Amino acid sequence: MSASETGTSRMDHTYDFLAVERKWQAFWEREQTFRTPDDVDTSRPKFYILDMFPYPSGAGLHVGHPEGYTATDILARYKRMRGFNVLHPMGWDAFGLPAEQFALDTGIHPAVATERNIHRFRKQLQSLGFSYDWQRELNTTSPEYYRWTQWIFLQLYKKGLAYQAEVPVNWCPALGTVLANEEVIDGRSERGGHPVVRKPMRQWVLRITAYAERLLEDLELLDWPENVKEMQRNWIGRSEGVELTFQVESMTSNENDTNADSSQQITVFTTRPETITGVTYIVLAPEFPNLDSFASDHQREDVVRYVEQALQRSDRERLGTESKLKTGIFTGRFALNPVTKERVPIWVADYVLGGYGTGAIMAVPGHDARDLAFAETFNLPVKAVIDENAGRMIGWKSTWLGGLDLDGVPFEEARARITEALEQLGIGQRKINYKLRDWLFSRQRYWGEPFPIIFDAETGEPFPLDEASLPVELPRTDSIRPSGDGRSPLANVTDWVELRDPNSGQVRYLRETNTMPQWAGSCWYYLRFIDNKNVERLVDPEKERYWMPVDLYVGGVEHAVLHLLYARFWHKVLYDLGVVSTPEPFQRLVNQGMILGEVEFTYRRQRQCENVSGGNSPHSNGTSPIEQYEEVRVPADQVEKQSGDRYVLKADPNIEVSARAHKMSKSRGNVVNPDDIVQLYGADALRCYLMFMGPLDQVKPWSTQGVNGMRRFLDRAWRLVCEDDDFVTEREVQPTREQLRILHTLIKRVTEDTEALRFNTAIAAMMEFVNEANKWKAPWARGRLLAPFVLVLSPYAPHVSEEMWQTIRRRAHLHERGESIASLPPRSLAYEPWPTYDPQYLVSDMVTYAVQVNGKLRGTLDIDASADREAVLAAARELGTVASYLRGKQIVREIFVPGKITNFVVK
């Protein structure tokens, strides 16, 4: 084989990685090497491995994106070699705000920009050699795909899980759309950082709360990181308590009148019914229904004004601990404690949310920090009913509540007894509440899935479309700018919105002009990958039963509450409909850590600014200098590392340097394009470096120099296998036991580490093998030792491994037929059996002795484990580093500890 055929450069002892990678990527595509057949042998085990499919942004990939993709690709290639049917697909979550905002900024239609971005992403992913089955590629903006998204919505509607409501929503004027609570951070949109206000609007809402308990309970079925499960538990927020009803006093009652107006009452939910005697006021959320009717005549106008202001703040702002200032307003009216019959004032305050519980609370400032802060702000009474130090009730010797006496009773026991008494007397009832709110499912934008709903033009009554009429295709229009009044741009596409009677020509129905959120398409895509060409149904039941659930799902932890919770909800609905056979979609979840930019080195330099007014300055001009500091960035080659993590300037070691890596961002200028790295070092080097940086789930700083080191490792592996054609065949020389020990140790380590996703240590083991193998003297049996090495390397560095495998095949041909051949037709190693290790070779036949003279270590000796005492001592005496200490000395004693130590005691 010539140098040009192999990609080898004899001059610099490296291989032409760009030529090799182009060659094998073309081969895999031409041969459809990684195509998973539509009909597989179901008697074989399956492995469905999935990436959280990307949004194809115009910026393309940076080097942090392929980290998770590389991990899944390694597992996919490894499982194929272990005999599994592997499903490893890729697609595009392509609807949503970014493409539409880009269109508004540039005038490029979202469909055009999206297709262009997808093409770029696909090309980038293919350049990295990922073994995706591209025949299953999905695009959520394709009508063939969102036809089934609309079908799922119709099933939700028919089950009563999709409904319309006039609800206060997070309205973003800049984006012109409603945002879910999860998409609002500190009062601003997650996308773009625009201000968000609360506004009542007609919305489609999905009743995810109907599945709250199952979403919570079934977390126990999943092999997920505990922190992700805990985030979902907290978001669902299950709490057990009691609902109590406070009667509202009549508007005509005076301060001494305890008669209640039976037409008005306030129901509260509490998890601590034992504190009911400590209630000193009631709080209504600004969203409380018919709130103005609970205000007195002279307070109503002020209450309405306060509510309008409070609703401008997001839920996170209202609940945020950083805001210590409590706001509220007295309604001018009172309610009666159902147990003590005491009058308590009714307030409105924004620290109570309308979406949790009943939208009203009984405030117990003696035993709740937020209630206490509010009471202190407005000088409201504080009453203690529990000795917090002792954990016991105090002041419970009255005869109220059926004569229940709980003075001195531990509060947890008192809680149970009070709850039972409240239920028996009909004053309260047990209740389970959730923080989870129903899912706002409307967006007032163009670039999203249309709803399969029409409305009667006269009555406004909604009707679901017939399933046979799907998909409802998004009309192509250039008028995509939001109206600003809450209506979708689709409202302007009259000929699409209006459905006319074919006989009379009158408008009979109007289409829904809101669109679905981006989450819709990503809630179920894993199912369509299984059967992406099916035009009769969402997924074939037999294929679904074989492939589901997803065995391994890899993506960022930022999707812990949004995508993962939504997808689980949709999956459970489909499970109830009999569409899927598993209660959960993703059996195992792994979150990859973030890759930061290169470490930046900076130091603080004092800067003297211009003089400013200094008051009592000694200077005649009445000014004095102000000392300021600036951060100065320095190149890495001007920095020196000292002990620990301390860095200093080489030019001045007295100046300490700070070393820190930052998140990659355009503004910081530290984004690394993987295309550039592939051109400089190759896809295999990038893949291996991404995995070698550290544990998959940890945050790690990028280092281009580290990729160069991985490039050198692959060059050494290449030379080990391919460089020398003058070899001795297996028939003539057999590997030594020590060589076999090193090989089988490698196979064991890489197998176990790959299974456990310890990719960094697997690569370390391969590096150690190459280092050891390069020490071995020829002649030796290349095929028997190097073929397994190439196979275990191949999931990590597939291109160079394929090329090395051809060299091994050519040599095997020579060995078997005794004739040389310049080249063989390429054949992928993708389905070659994974090597297995033999435990008998894992025990070393060599032993390392520490050789001492008068108890001090003077050298080490590697010797056959079967060597007896005399052979070991004789070899130890001949060691160069030991012989000099023995020369001319009298050995008075020789100490021998088998397998460990020899010690020569001399005068």
Coordinates of C-alpha atoms in Angstrom, one line a residue, residues 350-851:
D350 CA -48.3 40.2 45.7
Y351 CA -46.3 37.6 47.7
V352 CA -49.3 35.3 47.4
L353 CA -49.8 33.8 43.9
G354 CA -53.2 33.1 42.4
G355 CA -51.9 29.9 40.8
Y356 CA -51.1 28.0 44.0
G357 CA -53.7 26.6 46.3
T358 CA -56.8 28.7 46.3
G359 CA -55.1 32.0 45.7
A360 CA -55.7 33.0 49.4
I361 CA -53.8 32.2 52.6
M362 CA -54.4 32.4 56.3
A363 CA -51.4 34.4 57.6
V364 CA -49.6 33.2 60.7
P365 CA -46.8 35.7 61.2
G366 CA -45.8 34.0 64.5
H367 CA -44.7 30.9 62.5
D368 CA -44.0 31.9 58.9
A369 CA -41.1 34.1 57.8
R370 CA -42.9 35.8 54.8
D371 CA -46.0 36.4 56.9
L372 CA -43.8 37.9 59.6
A373 CA -42.0 40.3 57.2
F374 CA -45.4 41.5 55.9
A375 CA -46.8 41.9 59.4
E376 CA -43.8 43.9 60.5
T377 CA -44.1 46.1 57.4
F378 CA -47.8 47.0 58.1
N379 CA -47.8 46.7 61.9
L380 CA -50.1 43.7 62.0
P381 CA -50.4 41.5 65.2
V382 CA -48.1 38.5 65.7
K383 CA -49.3 35.6 67.8
A384 CA -47.3 32.5 68.8
V385 CA -49.2 29.2 69.2
I386 CA -46.2 26.8 69.2
D387 CA -43.1 26.8 71.3
E388 CA -40.6 26.4 68.4
N389 CA -37.7 25.4 70.6
A390 CA -39.7 22.6 72.3
G391 CA -41.8 21.8 69.3
R392 CA -45.0 21.8 71.4
M393 CA -48.3 23.6 71.3
I394 CA -48.9 26.5 73.8
G395 CA -52.2 28.1 75.0
W396 CA -54.5 25.3 73.9
K397 CA -56.6 24.8 77.1
S398 CA -59.8 26.4 75.6
T399 CA -62.9 24.4 74.9
W400 CA -63.1 25.3 71.2
L401 CA -63.1 22.7 68.5
G402 CA -65.1 20.1 70.4
G403 CA -63.2 20.6 73.7
L404 CA -59.9 19.6 72.2
D405 CA -57.0 20.3 74.7
L406 CA -53.6 20.3 73.0
D407 CA -51.6 22.4 75.4
G408 CA -48.0 20.9 75.5
V409 CA -48.7 18.4 72.8
P410 CA -45.9 18.0 70.1
F411 CA -47.0 20.0 67.1
E412 CA -46.9 17.1 64.6
E413 CA -49.2 15.0 66.8
A414 CA -51.4 18.1 67.3
R415 CA -51.6 18.6 63.5
A416 CA -53.0 15.1 63.0
R417 CA -55.5 15.5 65.8
I418 CA -56.7 19.0 64.7
T419 CA -57.1 17.8 61.1
E420 CA -59.3 14.9 62.3
A421 CA -61.4 17.3 64.5
L422 CA -61.8 19.8 61.7
E423 CA -63.1 17.1 59.3
Q424 CA -65.5 15.7 62.0
L425 CA -67.0 19.1 62.6
G426 CA -67.2 19.9 58.9
I427 CA -65.0 23.0 59.3
G428 CA -62.2 21.7 57.0
Q429 CA -61.2 18.8 54.8
R430 CA -58.0 17.2 53.8
K431 CA -56.5 18.3 50.5
I432 CA -53.5 17.6 48.3
N433 CA -52.2 20.6 46.4
Y434 CA -49.5 21.1 43.8
K435 CA -47.4 24.0 42.8
L436 CA -47.5 22.8 39.2
R437 CA -49.8 24.9 37.1
D438 CA -51.6 24.0 33.9
W439 CA -49.4 24.5 30.8
L440 CA -50.0 27.7 28.8
F441 CA -49.9 26.4 25.2
S442 CA -50.5 29.4 23.0
R443 CA -48.1 31.6 21.2
Q444 CA -49.1 34.8 19.3
R445 CA -46.5 34.2 16.7
Y446 CA -46.3 32.9 13.1
W447 CA -43.5 30.3 13.2
G448 CA -45.2 27.4 15.0
E449 CA -47.6 24.6 14.5
P450 CA -51.2 25.8 13.7
F451 CA -53.9 24.5 16.0
P452 CA -56.4 22.0 14.4
I453 CA -59.3 24.1 15.7
I454 CA -61.9 26.2 14.0
F455 CA -64.5 28.6 15.6
D456 CA -68.1 29.3 14.5
A457 CA -67.9 32.7 12.9
E458 CA -71.1 33.8 14.8
T459 CA -71.0 32.2 18.2
G460 CA -67.2 31.7 18.6
E461 CA -67.8 28.0 19.6
P462 CA -64.7 25.9 19.0
F463 CA -64.7 22.7 16.9
P464 CA -61.9 20.2 16.4
L465 CA -61.1 19.4 12.8
D466 CA -61.5 15.9 11.5
E467 CA -58.3 13.9 11.7
A468 CA -58.4 13.2 8.0
S469 CA -58.0 16.9 7.3
L470 CA -54.6 17.0 9.0
P471 CA -52.1 18.6 8.6
V472 CA -53.4 22.1 8.9
E473 CA -50.4 23.7 7.0
L474 CA -48.9 27.0 8.0
P475 CA -49.6 29.5 5.2
R476 CA -46.6 31.0 3.5
T477 CA -46.7 34.8 4.1
D478 CA -44.2 37.6 4.5
S479 CA -46.5 39.4 7.0
I480 CA -45.1 37.8 10.1
R481 CA -44.7 40.9 12.3
P482 CA -46.7 40.7 15.6
S483 CA -49.6 43.0 15.8
G484 CA -48.7 44.2 19.3
D485 CA -52.3 43.8 20.5
G486 CA -52.0 40.2 21.3
R487 CA -53.1 38.7 18.0
S488 CA -51.0 36.4 16.0
P489 CA -49.7 37.5 12.5
L490 CA -51.8 34.7 11.1
A491 CA -54.9 36.9 11.9
N492 CA -53.9 39.0 8.9
V493 CA -53.9 36.0 6.4
T494 CA -57.6 36.4 5.7
D495 CA -57.9 33.8 3.0
W496 CA -56.4 31.2 5.4
V497 CA -58.3 32.3 8.5
E498 CA -61.8 32.5 6.9
L499 CA -63.5 29.3 5.9
R500 CA -66.5 30.0 3.6
D501 CA -69.6 28.1 2.7
P502 CA -69.1 26.7 -0.8
N503 CA -72.7 27.5 -1.7
S504 CA -73.4 30.9 -0.1
G505 CA -69.8 32.2 0.0
Q506 CA -70.5 33.3 3.6
V507 CA -67.8 33.0 6.3
R508 CA -68.9 30.1 8.4
Y509 CA -65.7 29.3 10.4
L510 CA -62.5 31.0 11.5
R511 CA -59.3 29.2 12.1
E512 CA -57.4 29.5 15.4
T513 CA -54.6 32.1 14.7
N514 CA -52.4 31.4 17.7
T515 CA -49.7 28.8 17.2
M516 CA -48.3 26.1 19.4
P517 CA -45.1 26.7 21.4
Q518 CA -41.7 25.3 20.4
W519 CA -42.1 22.6 23.0
A520 CA -44.9 20.9 21.1
G521 CA -42.7 19.3 18.5
S522 CA -40.0 18.2 21.0
C523 CA -42.5 16.5 23.3
W524 CA -42.8 13.4 21.2
Y525 CA -40.1 13.3 18.5
Y526 CA -38.4 10.2 20.0
L527 CA -41.5 8.2 18.9
R528 CA -41.4 9.4 15.3
F529 CA -37.8 8.4 15.0
I530 CA -38.9 4.8 15.4
D531 CA -41.2 4.9 12.4
N532 CA -40.6 8.2 10.6
K533 CA -42.2 7.2 7.2
N534 CA -45.5 5.9 8.5
V535 CA -48.4 7.8 6.9
E536 CA -51.1 5.8 8.6
R537 CA -50.3 6.3 12.3
L538 CA -48.0 8.1 14.6
V539 CA -45.9 5.0 15.2
D540 CA -46.4 1.3 14.5
P541 CA -47.3 -0.5 17.7
E542 CA -44.9 -3.4 17.2
K543 CA -41.9 -1.2 16.5
E544 CA -42.8 1.0 19.5
R545 CA -43.0 -2.1 21.8
Y546 CA -39.6 -3.2 20.6
W547 CA -37.7 0.1 20.7
M548 CA -39.2 1.9 23.7
P549 CA -38.3 3.2 26.2
V550 CA -35.2 5.2 25.1
D551 CA -32.3 3.4 26.8
L552 CA -30.1 6.5 27.1
Y553 CA -31.0 10.1 26.7
V554 CA -28.2 12.7 26.8
G555 CA -28.6 16.5 27.0
G556 CA -28.2 19.6 29.1
V557 CA -29.5 20.0 32.6
E558 CA -31.2 23.2 31.6
H559 CA -34.1 21.1 30.2
A560 CA -34.8 19.4 33.6
V561 CA -38.1 21.1 34.2
L562 CA -39.2 22.3 30.7
H563 CA -38.8 19.7 28.0
L564 CA -38.5 16.7 30.2
L565 CA -41.6 17.4 32.2
Y566 CA -43.6 18.2 29.2
A567 CA -42.5 15.1 27.3
R568 CA -43.3 12.9 30.2
F569 CA -46.8 14.4 30.4
W570 CA -47.5 13.8 26.6
H571 CA -46.1 10.3 26.9
K572 CA -48.5 9.4 29.7
V573 CA -51.4 10.7 27.8
L574 CA -50.4 8.5 24.8
Y575 CA -49.9 5.6 27.2
D576 CA -53.5 6.0 28.4
L577 CA -54.6 6.1 24.8
G578 CA -52.8 2.9 24.1
V579 CA -50.4 4.5 21.6
V580 CA -47.3 3.7 23.6
S581 CA -46.5 0.7 25.8
T582 CA -44.3 2.2 28.5
P583 CA -45.3 4.7 31.3
E584 CA -42.1 6.7 30.8
P585 CA -40.2 7.7 27.6
F586 CA -36.6 8.0 28.8
Q587 CA -35.3 5.2 31.1
R588 CA -31.8 6.6 31.7
L589 CA -30.8 10.3 31.5
V590 CA -27.3 11.7 31.5
N591 CA -26.5 15.5 31.6
Q592 CA -23.3 16.5 29.9
G593 CA -21.4 19.3 31.6
M594 CA -20.7 22.7 30.1
I595 CA -17.5 23.3 28.2
L596 CA -16.1 26.7 29.0
G597 CA -13.8 28.8 26.9
E598 CA -10.0 28.8 27.2
V599 CA -8.6 29.7 30.6
E600 CA -8.0 33.5 30.7
F601 CA -5.1 34.9 32.6
T602 CA -5.5 38.4 34.1
Y603 CA -4.0 40.6 36.8
R604 CA -5.1 43.8 38.4
R605 CA -3.1 46.9 37.5
Q606 CA -3.4 50.2 39.4
R607 CA -4.6 53.0 37.2
Q608 CA -4.5 56.7 38.3
C609 CA -7.3 58.7 37.0
E610 CA -7.6 62.4 36.4
N611 CA -8.0 64.4 39.6
V612 CA -11.5 65.1 40.8
S613 CA -12.8 67.3 43.6
G614 CA -11.2 66.2 46.8
G615 CA -12.7 68.5 49.5
N616 CA -9.9 69.0 52.0
S617 CA -7.2 68.3 49.5
P618 CA -3.6 69.4 50.2
H619 CA -3.3 70.3 46.6
S620 CA -3.6 73.9 45.7
N621 CA -6.2 73.2 43.0
G622 CA -8.5 71.5 45.4
T623 CA -8.3 68.1 43.7
S624 CA -6.8 64.7 44.6
P625 CA -6.0 61.6 42.6
I626 CA -8.4 58.6 42.9
E627 CA -6.8 55.2 42.7
Q628 CA -8.6 52.7 40.4
Y629 CA -7.7 49.2 39.1
E630 CA -8.1 47.7 35.7
E631 CA -8.0 44.0 34.6
V632 CA -5.2 43.3 32.3
R633 CA -5.3 40.1 30.2
V634 CA -2.0 38.4 29.4
P635 CA -1.1 35.5 27.1
A636 CA -0.6 32.1 28.6
D637 CA 3.1 32.0 27.6
Q638 CA 3.7 35.0 29.8
V639 CA 2.4 33.2 32.9
E640 CA 4.1 30.7 35.2
K641 CA 2.4 28.2 37.5
Q642 CA 3.8 27.9 41.0
S643 CA 2.7 25.6 43.8
G644 CA -1.0 24.6 43.9
D645 CA -3.1 26.7 41.7
R646 CA -1.1 29.9 42.0
Y647 CA 0.0 31.7 38.9
V648 CA 2.4 34.7 38.5
L649 CA 3.8 36.8 35.7
K650 CA 7.1 35.4 34.4
A651 CA 8.5 38.9 34.0
D652 CA 7.6 39.7 37.6
P653 CA 6.8 36.8 40.0
N654 CA 5.6 39.3 42.6
I655 CA 2.5 39.9 40.5
E656 CA -0.1 37.2 41.1
V657 CA -2.3 36.2 38.1
S658 CA -5.9 35.1 38.2
A659 CA -6.7 32.0 36.0
R660 CA -10.4 31.6 35.1
A661 CA -12.4 30.1 32.3
H662 CA -15.7 31.7 31.2
K663 CA -18.8 30.5 29.4
M664 CA -18.4 30.7 25.6
S665 CA -20.0 33.7 24.2
K666 CA -19.7 36.0 21.2
S667 CA -19.4 39.1 23.4
R668 CA -16.4 37.6 25.2
G669 CA -14.8 36.4 22.0
N670 CA -14.0 33.0 23.3
V671 CA -16.2 30.8 21.1
V672 CA -14.4 28.0 19.4
N673 CA -15.7 26.8 16.1
P674 CA -15.4 23.0 15.7
D675 CA -15.0 23.4 12.0
D676 CA -11.7 25.2 12.6
I677 CA -10.5 22.5 15.0
V678 CA -11.4 19.7 12.5
Q679 CA -9.4 21.5 9.8
L680 CA -6.4 21.9 12.1
Y681 CA -6.4 18.6 14.0
G682 CA -9.0 16.3 12.6
A683 CA -12.4 15.1 13.8
D684 CA -11.0 12.1 15.6
A685 CA -8.6 14.3 17.7
L686 CA -11.5 16.6 18.6
R687 CA -13.8 13.7 19.5
C688 CA -11.1 12.1 21.7
Y689 CA -10.2 15.4 23.4
L690 CA -13.8 16.2 24.2
M691 CA -14.0 12.9 26.0
F692 CA -10.6 13.1 27.6
M693 CA -11.2 16.5 29.2
G694 CA -12.8 15.0 32.3
P695 CA -16.0 13.2 33.4
L696 CA -18.9 13.7 31.0
D697 CA -21.1 15.4 33.6
Q698 CA -18.6 18.0 34.8
V699 CA -17.9 21.6 33.7
K700 CA -14.5 21.8 31.9
P701 CA -12.4 24.5 30.3
W702 CA -11.4 24.2 26.7
S703 CA -7.8 24.0 25.6
T704 CA -6.8 24.0 22.0
Q705 CA -3.3 22.8 23.0
G706 CA -5.0 19.7 24.5
V707 CA -6.5 18.8 21.1
N708 CA -3.0 19.0 19.7
G709 CA -1.9 16.5 22.3
M710 CA -4.6 14.2 21.3
R711 CA -3.5 14.6 17.6
R712 CA 0.0 13.3 18.7
F713 CA -1.6 10.3 20.4
L714 CA -3.4 9.3 17.3
D715 CA -0.3 9.8 15.2
R716 CA 1.6 7.4 17.5
A717 CA -1.2 4.9 17.3
W718 CA -1.1 5.2 13.5
R719 CA 2.6 4.6 13.4
L720 CA 2.3 1.6 15.7
V721 CA -0.1 -0.1 13.4
C722 CA 0.7 1.1 9.9
E723 CA 4.2 2.5 9.5
D724 CA 6.3 -0.7 9.3
D725 CA 5.4 -3.2 6.7
D726 CA 8.4 -5.5 7.5
F727 CA 6.7 -7.6 10.1
V728 CA 6.9 -11.2 11.3
T729 CA 3.7 -13.3 10.9
E730 CA 1.8 -14.9 13.7
R731 CA 3.0 -18.3 12.6
E732 CA 6.6 -17.4 13.4
V733 CA 6.4 -15.4 16.6
Q734 CA 3.8 -15.5 19.4
P735 CA 3.2 -12.6 21.8
T736 CA 4.7 -12.9 25.3
R737 CA 2.5 -13.4 28.3
E738 CA 3.3 -9.9 29.4
Q739 CA 2.2 -8.5 26.1
L740 CA -1.0 -10.4 26.4
R741 CA -1.5 -9.1 29.9
I742 CA -1.2 -5.5 28.7
L743 CA -3.6 -6.1 25.8
H744 CA -6.3 -7.9 27.9
T745 CA -6.0 -5.3 30.7
L746 CA -6.7 -2.7 28.0
I747 CA -9.8 -4.5 26.7
K748 CA -11.1 -4.9 30.2
R749 CA -10.6 -1.3 31.2
V750 CA -12.0 0.2 27.9
T751 CA -15.0 -2.2 28.0
E752 CA -15.9 -1.3 31.6
D753 CA -15.2 2.4 31.3
T754 CA -17.2 2.7 28.1
E755 CA -20.2 0.9 29.7
A756 CA -20.0 3.3 32.6
L757 CA -19.5 6.4 30.4
R758 CA -16.0 6.9 31.9
F759 CA -14.7 7.9 28.5
N760 CA -11.8 9.9 29.9
T761 CA -10.3 6.9 31.7
A762 CA -10.9 4.7 28.7
I763 CA -8.8 7.0 26.5
A764 CA -6.1 7.1 29.2
A765 CA -6.0 3.3 29.1
M766 CA -5.5 3.4 25.3
M767 CA -2.7 5.9 25.7
E768 CA -1.0 3.7 28.2
F769 CA -1.3 0.7 25.8
V770 CA 0.3 2.7 23.0
N771 CA 3.2 3.8 25.3
E772 CA 3.8 0.1 26.3
A773 CA 3.4 -1.3 22.8
N774 CA 6.0 1.1 21.4
K775 CA 8.6 -0.3 23.9
W776 CA 8.2 -3.8 22.5
K777 CA 10.9 -5.0 20.2
A778 CA 10.2 -6.5 16.8
P779 CA 9.5 -9.2 15.7
W780 CA 6.2 -9.7 17.3
A781 CA 2.6 -10.8 16.3
R782 CA 1.0 -7.6 15.1
G783 CA -2.4 -9.0 14.1
R784 CA -3.1 -10.7 17.4
L785 CA -2.1 -7.7 19.5
L786 CA -3.1 -4.7 17.4
A787 CA -6.4 -5.8 15.9
P788 CA -8.2 -5.7 19.3
F789 CA -6.6 -2.4 20.1
V790 CA -7.9 -0.9 16.9
L791 CA -11.4 -2.2 17.6
V792 CA -11.6 -0.7 21.1
L793 CA -10.3 2.6 19.8
S794 CA -12.8 2.7 16.9
P795 CA -15.8 4.1 18.8
Y796 CA -13.7 7.0 20.0
A797 CA -11.6 7.7 16.8
P798 CA -13.6 5.9 14.1
H799 CA -11.9 7.4 10.9
V800 CA -8.4 6.5 11.7
S801 CA -9.5 3.2 13.2
E802 CA -11.2 2.3 9.9
E803 CA -8.0 3.1 8.0
M804 CA -5.9 1.0 10.4
W805 CA -8.3 -1.8 10.1
Q806 CA -7.7 -2.0 6.3
T807 CA -3.9 -2.3 7.0
I808 CA -4.6 -5.2 9.4
R809 CA -6.9 -6.8 6.8
R810 CA -4.2 -6.6 4.1
R811 CA -1.7 -8.2 6.4
A812 CA -4.2 -10.9 7.3
H813 CA -4.6 -11.6 3.6
L814 CA -0.9 -11.9 3.2
H815 CA -0.7 -14.2 6.2
E816 CA -3.5 -16.5 4.9
R817 CA -2.6 -16.6 1.2
G818 CA 1.1 -15.8 1.3
E819 CA 0.7 -13.1 -1.3
S820 CA 0.9 -9.4 -1.1
I821 CA -1.9 -7.2 -2.3
A822 CA -1.8 -3.4 -2.7
S823 CA -5.3 -2.8 -1.6
L824 CA -8.5 -4.5 -0.6
P825 CA -12.1 -3.3 -1.2
P826 CA -13.0 -1.2 1.9
R827 CA -15.0 -2.9 4.6
S828 CA -16.1 -1.1 7.7
L829 CA -15.3 -2.5 11.1
A830 CA -18.5 -1.0 12.5
Y831 CA -20.0 -4.4 13.1
E832 CA -16.9 -6.4 14.0
P833 CA -17.3 -8.3 17.3
W834 CA -16.1 -6.3 20.3
P835 CA -12.9 -8.0 21.8
T836 CA -13.3 -9.9 25.0
Y837 CA -10.6 -10.2 27.6
D838 CA -9.4 -13.5 29.2
P839 CA -9.0 -13.2 33.0
Q840 CA -6.1 -15.6 33.0
Y841 CA -4.0 -12.9 31.2
L842 CA -4.9 -10.2 33.7
V843 CA -2.4 -11.5 36.3
S844 CA 1.1 -10.3 35.6
D845 CA 4.0 -12.8 35.2
M846 CA 6.4 -10.1 36.2
V847 CA 7.0 -8.8 39.7
T848 CA 8.6 -5.4 40.6
Y849 CA 11.0 -5.5 43.6
A850 CA 12.1 -2.5 45.5
V851 CA 15.9 -2.9 46.0

